[in-house]
PDB file of C-alpha atoms in Angstrom:
ATOM      1  CA  GLU A 544     107.975  13.283  -1.564  1.00  0.00           C
ATOM      2  CA  ALA A 545     104.872  15.428  -2.373  1.00  0.00           C
ATOM      3  CA  ASP A 546     103.951  15.997  -6.038  1.00  0.00           C
ATOM      4  CA  ILE A 547     104.530  19.687  -6.065  1.00  0.00           C
ATOM      5  CA  TYR A 548     107.323  21.127  -8.140  1.00  0.00           C
ATOM      6  CA  GLN A 549     109.071  24.468  -8.242  1.00  0.00           C
ATOM      7  CA  THR A 550     111.350  25.798 -10.989  1.00  0.00           C
ATOM      8  CA  PRO A 551     113.969  26.993 -11.079  1.00  0.00           C
ATOM      9  CA  ARG A 552     115.585  25.783  -7.826  1.00  0.00           C
ATOM     10  CA  TYR A 553     118.168  28.483  -7.885  1.00  0.00           C
ATOM     11  CA  LEU A 554     118.109  31.851  -9.791  1.00  0.00           C
ATOM     12  CA  VAL A 555     120.655  34.722  -9.868  1.00  0.00           C
ATOM     13  CA  ILE A 556     119.333  37.699 -11.791  1.00  0.00           C
ATOM     14  CA  GLY A 557     120.182  41.374 -12.247  1.00  0.00           C
ATOM     15  CA  THR A 558     118.292  44.299 -10.797  1.00  0.00           C
ATOM     16  CA  GLY A 559     115.348  45.388 -12.878  1.00  0.00           C
ATOM     17  CA  LYS A 560     114.657  42.082 -14.592  1.00  0.00           C
ATOM     18  CA  LYS A 561     111.261  40.519 -14.708  1.00  0.00           C
ATOM     19  CA  ILE A 562     111.107  37.002 -13.345  1.00  0.00           C
ATOM     20  CA  THR A 563     108.401  34.290 -12.921  1.00  0.00           C
ATOM     21  CA  LEU A 564     108.787  31.520 -10.373  1.00  0.00           C
ATOM     22  CA  GLU A 565     106.923  28.407 -11.446  1.00  0.00           C
ATOM     23  CA  CYS A 566     104.967  26.154  -9.187  1.00  0.00           C
ATOM     24  CA  SER A 567     102.931  23.115 -10.249  1.00  0.00           C
ATOM     25  CA  GLN A 568     101.133  20.389  -8.318  1.00  0.00           C
ATOM     26  CA  THR A 569      99.594  17.112  -9.607  1.00  0.00           C
ATOM     27  CA  MET A 570      97.490  16.391  -6.562  1.00  0.00           C
ATOM     28  CA  GLY A 571      94.406  18.219  -7.641  1.00  0.00           C
ATOM     29  CA  HIS A 572      94.519  20.566  -4.631  1.00  0.00           C
ATOM     30  CA  ASP A 573      92.353  23.558  -4.693  1.00  0.00           C
ATOM     31  CA  LYS A 574      94.305  25.783  -2.275  1.00  0.00           C
ATOM     32  CA  MET A 575      97.815  27.008  -3.031  1.00  0.00           C
ATOM     33  CA  TYR A 576     100.207  29.235  -1.276  1.00  0.00           C
ATOM     34  CA  TRP A 577     103.491  31.135  -1.616  1.00  0.00           C
ATOM     35  CA  TYR A 578     105.789  31.645   1.373  1.00  0.00           C
ATOM     36  CA  GLN A 579     108.838  33.791   1.613  1.00  0.00           C
ATOM     37  CA  GLN A 580     111.571  32.454   3.828  1.00  0.00           C
ATOM     38  CA  ASP A 581     114.220  34.931   4.978  1.00  0.00           C
ATOM     39  CA  PRO A 582     117.806  33.942   6.021  1.00  0.00           C
ATOM     40  CA  GLY A 583     116.662  33.816   9.657  1.00  0.00           C
ATOM     41  CA  MET A 584     114.385  30.874   8.754  1.00  0.00           C
ATOM     42  CA  GLU A 585     110.997  32.489   9.448  1.00  0.00           C
ATOM     43  CA  LEU A 586     108.212  31.861   6.914  1.00  0.00           C
ATOM     44  CA  HIS A 587     105.887  34.626   5.753  1.00  0.00           C
ATOM     45  CA  LEU A 588     102.784  33.970   3.762  1.00  0.00           C
ATOM     46  CA  ILE A 589     102.829  36.363   0.792  1.00  0.00           C
ATOM     47  CA  HIS A 590      99.986  34.991  -1.428  1.00  0.00           C
ATOM     48  CA  TYR A 591      97.351  32.294  -1.541  1.00  0.00           C
ATOM     49  CA  SER A 592      94.585  30.997  -3.719  1.00  0.00           C
ATOM     50  CA  TYR A 593      91.365  29.159  -3.104  1.00  0.00           C
ATOM     51  CA  GLY A 594      91.178  27.907  -6.660  1.00  0.00           C
ATOM     52  CA  VAL A 595      91.058  28.997 -10.297  1.00  0.00           C
ATOM     53  CA  ASN A 596      90.700  32.764 -10.704  1.00  0.00           C
ATOM     54  CA  SER A 597      91.248  33.290  -7.008  1.00  0.00           C
ATOM     55  CA  THR A 598      94.269  35.130  -5.531  1.00  0.00           C
ATOM     56  CA  GLU A 599      94.589  36.791  -2.116  1.00  0.00           C
ATOM     57  CA  LYS A 600      97.452  38.707  -0.450  1.00  0.00           C
ATOM     58  CA  GLY A 601      98.972  37.053   2.629  1.00  0.00           C
ATOM     59  CA  ASP A 602     100.222  38.445   5.886  1.00  0.00           C
ATOM     60  CA  LEU A 603     103.486  39.895   4.528  1.00  0.00           C
ATOM     61  CA  SER A 604     103.202  42.647   1.930  1.00  0.00           C
ATOM     62  CA  SER A 605     105.006  41.701  -1.186  1.00  0.00           C
ATOM     63  CA  GLU A 606     105.725  43.494  -4.560  1.00  0.00           C
ATOM     64  CA  SER A 607     105.173  40.135  -6.317  1.00  0.00           C
ATOM     65  CA  THR A 608     101.937  39.144  -8.107  1.00  0.00           C
ATOM     66  CA  VAL A 609     100.419  35.693  -8.698  1.00  0.00           C
ATOM     67  CA  SER A 610      97.852  34.161 -11.028  1.00  0.00           C
ATOM     68  CA  ARG A 611      95.699  30.984 -10.986  1.00  0.00           C
ATOM     69  CA  ILE A 612      94.457  30.263 -14.446  1.00  0.00           C
ATOM     70  CA  ARG A 613      94.712  26.403 -13.993  1.00  0.00           C
ATOM     71  CA  THR A 614      94.188  24.369 -10.781  1.00  0.00           C
ATOM     72  CA  GLU A 615      97.644  22.831 -10.969  1.00  0.00           C
ATOM     73  CA  HIS A 616      99.655  26.021 -11.667  1.00  0.00           C
ATOM     74  CA  PHE A 617     100.360  29.001  -9.421  1.00  0.00           C
ATOM     75  CA  PRO A 618     103.189  31.140 -10.785  1.00  0.00           C
ATOM     76  CA  LEU A 619     104.708  34.103  -8.943  1.00  0.00           C
ATOM     77  CA  THR A 620     105.981  37.123 -10.864  1.00  0.00           C
ATOM     78  CA  LEU A 621     108.263  40.002  -9.967  1.00  0.00           C
ATOM     79  CA  GLU A 622     107.967  42.802 -12.576  1.00  0.00           C
ATOM     80  CA  SER A 623     111.325  44.438 -11.585  1.00  0.00           C
ATOM     81  CA  ALA A 624     113.517  42.492  -9.298  1.00  0.00           C
ATOM     82  CA  ARG A 625     115.499  44.261  -6.583  1.00  0.00           C
ATOM     83  CA  PRO A 626     118.237  43.112  -4.086  1.00  0.00           C
ATOM     84  CA  SER A 627     115.648  43.300  -1.344  1.00  0.00           C
ATOM     85  CA  HIS A 628     113.757  40.438  -3.136  1.00  0.00           C
ATOM     86  CA  THR A 629     116.637  38.094  -2.432  1.00  0.00           C
ATOM     87  CA  SER A 630     115.107  35.214  -0.466  1.00  0.00           C
ATOM     88  CA  GLN A 631     113.832  31.645  -0.634  1.00  0.00           C
ATOM     89  CA  TYR A 632     110.367  31.292  -2.053  1.00  0.00           C
ATOM     90  CA  LEU A 633     108.333  28.209  -1.120  1.00  0.00           C
ATOM     91  CA  CYS A 634     105.151  27.125  -2.855  1.00  0.00           C
ATOM     92  CA  ALA A 635     102.632  24.815  -1.149  1.00  0.00           C
ATOM     93  CA  SER A 636      99.266  23.294  -1.711  1.00  0.00           C
ATOM     94  CA  SER A 637      96.584  21.704   0.375  1.00  0.00           C
ATOM     95  CA  GLU A 638      93.263  19.865   0.035  1.00  0.00           C
ATOM     96  CA  SER A 639      91.283  22.566   1.695  1.00  0.00           C
ATOM     97  CA  ARG A 640      88.217  23.730  -0.005  1.00  0.00           C
ATOM     98  CA  GLY A 641      87.100  27.148   1.170  1.00  0.00           C
ATOM     99  CA  LEU A 642      87.571  27.030   4.921  1.00  0.00           C
ATOM    100  CA  VAL A 643      87.838  23.257   5.497  1.00  0.00           C
ATOM    101  CA  LEU A 644      90.342  22.952   8.260  1.00  0.00           C
ATOM    102  CA  GLY A 645      92.919  20.574   9.689  1.00  0.00           C
ATOM    103  CA  THR A 646      94.447  19.567   6.430  1.00  0.00           C
ATOM    104  CA  GLU A 647      98.191  19.734   6.005  1.00  0.00           C
ATOM    105  CA  ALA A 648      99.958  21.623   3.323  1.00  0.00           C
ATOM    106  CA  PHE A 649     102.545  19.991   1.001  1.00  0.00           C
ATOM    107  CA  PHE A 650     105.547  22.029  -0.017  1.00  0.00           C
ATOM    108  CA  GLY A 651     107.800  22.282  -3.071  1.00  0.00           C
ATOM    109  CA  GLN A 652     111.549  22.300  -2.698  1.00  0.00           C
ATOM    110  CA  GLY A 653     111.771  26.047  -3.023  1.00  0.00           C
ATOM    111  CA  THR A 654     113.334  28.579  -5.256  1.00  0.00           C
ATOM    112  CA  ARG A 655     116.373  30.395  -3.956  1.00  0.00           C
ATOM    113  CA  LEU A 656     116.400  33.840  -5.602  1.00  0.00           C
ATOM    114  CA  THR A 657     119.427  36.160  -5.536  1.00  0.00           C
ATOM    115  CA  VAL A 658     119.087  39.606  -7.160  1.00  0.00           C
ATOM    116  CA  VAL A 659     122.351  41.343  -7.788  1.00  0.00           C
TER     117      VAL A 659
ATOM    118  CA  ALA B 906      94.965  36.845  16.510  1.00  0.00           C
ATOM    119  CA  GLN B 907      96.380  33.353  16.467  1.00  0.00           C
ATOM    120  CA  SER B 908     100.125  32.871  16.919  1.00  0.00           C
ATOM    121  CA  VAL B 909     102.694  30.135  17.588  1.00  0.00           C
ATOM    122  CA  ALA B 910     106.009  30.449  19.421  1.00  0.00           C
ATOM    123  CA  GLN B 911     109.062  28.358  19.426  1.00  0.00           C
ATOM    124  CA  PRO B 912     111.052  29.740  22.303  1.00  0.00           C
ATOM    125  CA  GLU B 913     114.409  28.069  21.343  1.00  0.00           C
ATOM    126  CA  ASP B 914     116.345  29.097  18.254  1.00  0.00           C
ATOM    127  CA  GLN B 915     118.563  25.999  18.567  1.00  0.00           C
ATOM    128  CA  VAL B 916     118.500  22.710  20.386  1.00  0.00           C
ATOM    129  CA  ASN B 917     121.633  20.629  20.795  1.00  0.00           C
ATOM    130  CA  VAL B 918     121.362  16.892  21.604  1.00  0.00           C
ATOM    131  CA  ALA B 919     123.678  13.988  21.682  1.00  0.00           C
ATOM    132  CA  GLU B 920     122.873  10.985  19.468  1.00  0.00           C
ATOM    133  CA  GLY B 921     120.862   8.483  21.327  1.00  0.00           C
ATOM    134  CA  ASN B 922     119.419  10.904  23.857  1.00  0.00           C
ATOM    135  CA  PRO B 923     115.762  11.968  23.890  1.00  0.00           C
ATOM    136  CA  LEU B 924     114.986  15.263  22.180  1.00  0.00           C
ATOM    137  CA  THR B 925     112.296  17.835  22.770  1.00  0.00           C
ATOM    138  CA  VAL B 926     111.475  20.817  20.496  1.00  0.00           C
ATOM    139  CA  LYS B 927     109.141  23.262  22.177  1.00  0.00           C
ATOM    140  CA  CYS B 928     106.093  25.004  20.789  1.00  0.00           C
ATOM    141  CA  THR B 929     103.330  27.081  22.418  1.00  0.00           C
ATOM    142  CA  TYR B 930     100.320  28.474  20.743  1.00  0.00           C
ATOM    143  CA  SER B 931      97.684  31.167  21.216  1.00  0.00           C
ATOM    144  CA  VAL B 932      94.297  30.837  19.579  1.00  0.00           C
ATOM    145  CA  SER B 933      90.810  31.758  20.503  1.00  0.00           C
ATOM    146  CA  GLY B 934      89.152  28.424  19.903  1.00  0.00           C
ATOM    147  CA  ASN B 935      90.176  24.789  19.350  1.00  0.00           C
ATOM    148  CA  PRO B 936      93.672  24.610  17.771  1.00  0.00           C
ATOM    149  CA  TYR B 937      94.810  22.681  14.700  1.00  0.00           C
ATOM    150  CA  LEU B 938      98.551  22.112  15.244  1.00  0.00           C
ATOM    151  CA  PHE B 939     101.234  20.890  12.966  1.00  0.00           C
ATOM    152  CA  TRP B 940     104.958  20.063  12.903  1.00  0.00           C
ATOM    153  CA  TYR B 941     107.132  20.297   9.830  1.00  0.00           C
ATOM    154  CA  VAL B 942     110.799  19.556   9.188  1.00  0.00           C
ATOM    155  CA  GLN B 943     113.060  21.273   6.695  1.00  0.00           C
ATOM    156  CA  TYR B 944     116.340  19.756   5.580  1.00  0.00           C
ATOM    157  CA  PRO B 945     119.033  21.935   3.981  1.00  0.00           C
ATOM    158  CA  ASN B 946     118.006  23.278   0.559  1.00  0.00           C
ATOM    159  CA  ARG B 947     114.666  21.615   0.749  1.00  0.00           C
ATOM    160  CA  GLY B 948     111.055  22.480   1.224  1.00  0.00           C
ATOM    161  CA  LEU B 949     109.105  21.620   4.355  1.00  0.00           C
ATOM    162  CA  GLN B 950     107.998  18.076   5.026  1.00  0.00           C
ATOM    163  CA  PHE B 951     104.922  17.252   7.120  1.00  0.00           C
ATOM    164  CA  LEU B 952     105.642  15.370  10.235  1.00  0.00           C
ATOM    165  CA  LEU B 953     102.460  15.128  12.259  1.00  0.00           C
ATOM    166  CA  LYS B 954      99.313  17.007  13.298  1.00  0.00           C
ATOM    167  CA  TYR B 955      96.853  17.338  16.129  1.00  0.00           C
ATOM    168  CA  ILE B 956      93.215  17.995  15.247  1.00  0.00           C
ATOM    169  CA  THR B 957      91.261  16.240  17.994  1.00  0.00           C
ATOM    170  CA  GLY B 958      91.304  13.130  20.097  1.00  0.00           C
ATOM    171  CA  ASP B 959      94.350  11.537  21.765  1.00  0.00           C
ATOM    172  CA  ASN B 960      96.738  14.132  23.129  1.00  0.00           C
ATOM    173  CA  LEU B 961      99.780  12.102  22.068  1.00  0.00           C
ATOM    174  CA  VAL B 962     100.218  12.161  18.237  1.00  0.00           C
ATOM    175  CA  LYS B 963     102.617   9.892  16.502  1.00  0.00           C
ATOM    176  CA  GLY B 964     104.165  10.957  13.217  1.00  0.00           C
ATOM    177  CA  SER B 965     106.876  10.160  10.665  1.00  0.00           C
ATOM    178  CA  TYR B 966     110.462   9.128  11.442  1.00  0.00           C
ATOM    179  CA  GLY B 967     109.658   8.174  15.082  1.00  0.00           C
ATOM    180  CA  PHE B 968     108.578  11.634  16.078  1.00  0.00           C
ATOM    181  CA  GLU B 969     105.624  12.244  18.388  1.00  0.00           C
ATOM    182  CA  ALA B 970     104.073  15.335  19.901  1.00  0.00           C
ATOM    183  CA  GLU B 971     102.029  15.905  22.933  1.00  0.00           C
ATOM    184  CA  PHE B 972      99.112  18.357  22.979  1.00  0.00           C
ATOM    185  CA  ASN B 973      98.663  20.046  26.337  1.00  0.00           C
ATOM    186  CA  LYS B 974      95.626  22.290  26.460  1.00  0.00           C
ATOM    187  CA  SER B 975      96.190  23.708  29.903  1.00  0.00           C
ATOM    188  CA  GLN B 976      99.731  24.781  29.000  1.00  0.00           C
ATOM    189  CA  THR B 977      98.815  25.636  25.367  1.00  0.00           C
ATOM    190  CA  SER B 978     101.735  23.649  24.197  1.00  0.00           C
ATOM    191  CA  PHE B 979     102.505  21.093  21.448  1.00  0.00           C
ATOM    192  CA  HIS B 980     106.032  19.925  22.026  1.00  0.00           C
ATOM    193  CA  LEU B 981     107.789  17.616  19.484  1.00  0.00           C
ATOM    194  CA  LYS B 982     109.577  14.649  20.973  1.00  0.00           C
ATOM    195  CA  LYS B 983     111.706  11.723  20.027  1.00  0.00           C
ATOM    196  CA  PRO B 984     112.938   9.043  22.486  1.00  0.00           C
ATOM    197  CA  SER B 985     116.302   8.529  20.809  1.00  0.00           C
ATOM    198  CA  ALA B 986     117.804  11.193  18.475  1.00  0.00           C
ATOM    199  CA  LEU B 987     119.706  10.397  15.330  1.00  0.00           C
ATOM    200  CA  VAL B 988     122.383  12.522  13.619  1.00  0.00           C
ATOM    201  CA  SER B 989     120.070  12.500  10.544  1.00  0.00           C
ATOM    202  CA  ASP B 990     117.414  14.289  12.542  1.00  0.00           C
ATOM    203  CA  SER B 991     119.476  17.445  12.404  1.00  0.00           C
ATOM    204  CA  ALA B 992     117.312  19.992  10.572  1.00  0.00           C
ATOM    205  CA  LEU B 993     114.987  22.986  11.031  1.00  0.00           C
ATOM    206  CA  TYR B 994     111.695  22.195  12.763  1.00  0.00           C
ATOM    207  CA  PHE B 995     108.650  24.370  12.381  1.00  0.00           C
ATOM    208  CA  CYS B 996     105.440  24.383  14.488  1.00  0.00           C
ATOM    209  CA  ALA B 997     102.317  25.751  12.805  1.00  0.00           C
ATOM    210  CA  VAL B 998      98.669  26.493  13.781  1.00  0.00           C
ATOM    211  CA  GLY B 999      95.962  26.370  11.257  1.00  0.00           C
ATOM    212  CA  GLY B1000      92.353  27.208  11.451  1.00  0.00           C
ATOM    213  CA  ASN B1001      89.798  29.888  10.813  1.00  0.00           C
ATOM    214  CA  TYR B1002      90.682  32.345  13.498  1.00  0.00           C
ATOM    215  CA  GLY B1003      90.586  36.085  13.227  1.00  0.00           C
ATOM    216  CA  GLY B1004      90.440  36.108   9.450  1.00  0.00           C
ATOM    217  CA  SER B1005      93.259  33.770   8.946  1.00  0.00           C
ATOM    218  CA  GLN B1006      91.134  31.993   6.320  1.00  0.00           C
ATOM    219  CA  GLY B1007      92.460  28.500   7.311  1.00  0.00           C
ATOM    220  CA  ASN B1008      96.075  29.343   6.422  1.00  0.00           C
ATOM    221  CA  LEU B1009      98.941  27.956   8.330  1.00  0.00           C
ATOM    222  CA  ILE B1010     100.730  30.264  10.601  1.00  0.00           C
ATOM    223  CA  PHE B1011     104.344  29.165  11.312  1.00  0.00           C
ATOM    224  CA  GLY B1012     106.589  29.658  14.254  1.00  0.00           C
ATOM    225  CA  LYS B1013     110.136  31.105  13.696  1.00  0.00           C
ATOM    226  CA  GLY B1014     111.687  27.633  13.577  1.00  0.00           C
ATOM    227  CA  THR B1015     114.126  25.729  15.777  1.00  0.00           C
ATOM    228  CA  LYS B1016     117.392  24.365  14.527  1.00  0.00           C
ATOM    229  CA  LEU B1017     118.032  20.898  15.861  1.00  0.00           C
ATOM    230  CA  SER B1018     121.620  19.762  16.024  1.00  0.00           C
ATOM    231  CA  VAL B1019     122.259  16.097  16.955  1.00  0.00           C
ATOM    232  CA  LYS B1020     125.998  15.345  17.559  1.00  0.00           C
ATOM    233  CA  PRO B1021     127.410  11.800  17.278  1.00  0.00           C
TER     234      PRO B1021
END
């Protein structure tokens, strides 16, 4: 198992609530990612970071925001949750520095979010 | 833009039979190709990757994949399937193509079901 942790594993929350999904890794990786996985299995990159103070938007537009204040921590925040945000969120990290290629990403176990 | 396709939503195999999960890719340069497996309620686990060199890549749990440049394919194979191999399998391409910034782009996933 990779040393990347997501909390909570499962979350059921009401519409309009603010939530933060936590992701931490102990591998010292510079690059981190958030993927959204819909019920049909497909993975969509929503945010990534090259390192501290770096955040970038991914291929899929998302109302969530991220921050990278520490290398090991990459939390994702939804200011006002809606039922359309119901999904599985997967955090990952990799050893890539800048555009170094060919390194695999390590994934956390995911957070399954349900907004009611 | 780079892309990866998994043409089969589901593959059904009897235990002990060989299995193949198909993947084709489209990139403008040399591809970096990956296979991941996802068990229920878990994150993705890295299986193997092709960067360069031998076209036959061996990975975890007895899996291997064959890179075929002329057919732009990277099919995942195992000589003898186990019931415990039942899971979701994702092919991914990574690299600095078309502004991808070295991020992994995943296929839609293939559900492998191995029956006793």
